[in-house]
Coordinates of C-alpha atoms in Angstrom, one line a residue:
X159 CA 22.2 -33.9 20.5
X160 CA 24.5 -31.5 18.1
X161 CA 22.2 -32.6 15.3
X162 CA 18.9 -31.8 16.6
X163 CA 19.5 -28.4 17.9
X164 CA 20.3 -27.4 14.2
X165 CA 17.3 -28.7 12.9
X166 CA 14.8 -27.9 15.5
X167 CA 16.6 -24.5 14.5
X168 CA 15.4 -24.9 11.2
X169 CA 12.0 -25.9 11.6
X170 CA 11.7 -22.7 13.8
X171 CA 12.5 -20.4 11.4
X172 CA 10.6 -21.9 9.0
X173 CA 7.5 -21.5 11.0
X174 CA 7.9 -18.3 11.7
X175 CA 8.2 -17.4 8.0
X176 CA 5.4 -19.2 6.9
X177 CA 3.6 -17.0 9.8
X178 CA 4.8 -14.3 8.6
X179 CA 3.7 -14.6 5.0
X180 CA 0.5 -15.2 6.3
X181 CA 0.3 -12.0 8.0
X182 CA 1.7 -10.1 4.9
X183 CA -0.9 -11.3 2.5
X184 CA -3.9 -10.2 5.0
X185 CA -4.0 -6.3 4.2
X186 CA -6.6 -3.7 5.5
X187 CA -9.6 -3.4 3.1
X188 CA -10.8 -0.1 2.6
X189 CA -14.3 -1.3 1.6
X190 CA -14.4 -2.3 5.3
X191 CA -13.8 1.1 6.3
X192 CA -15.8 4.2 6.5
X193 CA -14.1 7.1 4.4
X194 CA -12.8 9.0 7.3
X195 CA -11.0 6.0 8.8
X196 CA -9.6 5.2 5.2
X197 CA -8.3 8.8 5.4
X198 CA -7.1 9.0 8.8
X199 CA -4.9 5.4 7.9
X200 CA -2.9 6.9 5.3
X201 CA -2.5 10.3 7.1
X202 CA -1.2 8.9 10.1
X203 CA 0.9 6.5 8.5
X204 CA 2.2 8.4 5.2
X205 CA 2.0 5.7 3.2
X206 CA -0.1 2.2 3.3
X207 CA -1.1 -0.7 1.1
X208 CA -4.4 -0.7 1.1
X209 CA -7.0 -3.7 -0.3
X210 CA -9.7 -1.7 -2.4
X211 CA -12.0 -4.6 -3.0
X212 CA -11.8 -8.3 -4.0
X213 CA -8.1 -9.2 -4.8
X214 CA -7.0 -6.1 -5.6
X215 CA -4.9 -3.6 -3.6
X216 CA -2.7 -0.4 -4.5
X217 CA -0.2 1.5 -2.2
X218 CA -1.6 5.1 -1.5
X219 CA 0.5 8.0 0.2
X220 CA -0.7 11.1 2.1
X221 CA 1.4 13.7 -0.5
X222 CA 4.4 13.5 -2.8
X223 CA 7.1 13.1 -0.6
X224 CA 6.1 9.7 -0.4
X225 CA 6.9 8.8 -4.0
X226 CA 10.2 8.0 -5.8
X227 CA 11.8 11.4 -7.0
X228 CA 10.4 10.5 -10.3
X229 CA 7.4 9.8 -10.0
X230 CA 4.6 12.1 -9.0
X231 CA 1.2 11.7 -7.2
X232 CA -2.3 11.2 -8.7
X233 CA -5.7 11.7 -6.5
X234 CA -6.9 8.4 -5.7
X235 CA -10.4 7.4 -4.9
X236 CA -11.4 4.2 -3.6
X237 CA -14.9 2.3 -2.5
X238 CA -15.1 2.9 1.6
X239 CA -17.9 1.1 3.6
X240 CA -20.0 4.7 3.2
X241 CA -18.7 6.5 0.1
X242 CA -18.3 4.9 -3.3
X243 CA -15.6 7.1 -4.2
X244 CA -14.0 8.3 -1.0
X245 CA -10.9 10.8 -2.0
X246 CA -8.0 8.9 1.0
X247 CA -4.3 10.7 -1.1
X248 CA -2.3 10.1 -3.7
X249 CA -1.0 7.0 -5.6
X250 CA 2.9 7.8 -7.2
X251 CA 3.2 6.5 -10.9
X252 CA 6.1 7.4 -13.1
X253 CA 4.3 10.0 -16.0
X254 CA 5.3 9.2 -19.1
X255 CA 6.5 12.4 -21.9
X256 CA 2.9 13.6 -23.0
X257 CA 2.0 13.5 -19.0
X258 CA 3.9 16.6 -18.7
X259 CA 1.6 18.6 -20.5
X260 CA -1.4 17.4 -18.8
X261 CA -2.5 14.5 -21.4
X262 CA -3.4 12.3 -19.0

């Protein structure tokens, strides 16, 4: 009986990883949205991986703050259910020396 209860243990945990990976990989798509609720996501939440079509994805924050101290934000637009190029925040990237005097 020792035995089994470390190995039923086991097989516990590792279902409720593989359940969990499962859940991670399914992300909302903003293509299934309409602009405004692609907006209102990342304003409520500050910050949100979002899928913006196919198997792509990007994270995308409400301002700066949300970033690495770094890095700083660029608009991003994204296709929504209704807009093409709906504007829903910022994405953070780390600008490189020429970025500083607006090269980019």
């Amino acid at each position: 009986m020792r035995r089994l209860l470390p190995r039923s243990a086991l097989v516990a945990a590792a279902v409720l990883i593989a359940g969990t990976g499962a859940a991670l990989a399914q992300r909302p798509a903003t293509t299934n949205m309409t602009c405004a609720q692609a907006r209102a996501v990342i304003h409520r939440e500050g910050a949100a991986v979002l899928g913006t079509g196919g198997q792509t994805y990007d994270r995308f924050v409400r301002d700066r703050s949300f970033c690495e101290a770094t890095e700083i934000g660029r608009r991003a637009f994204v296709p929504t259910r209704d807009t093409p190029g709906c504007f829903i925040g910022f994405t953070c990237y780390e600008p490189s020396y020429n970025d500083r005097f607006g090269d980019f």
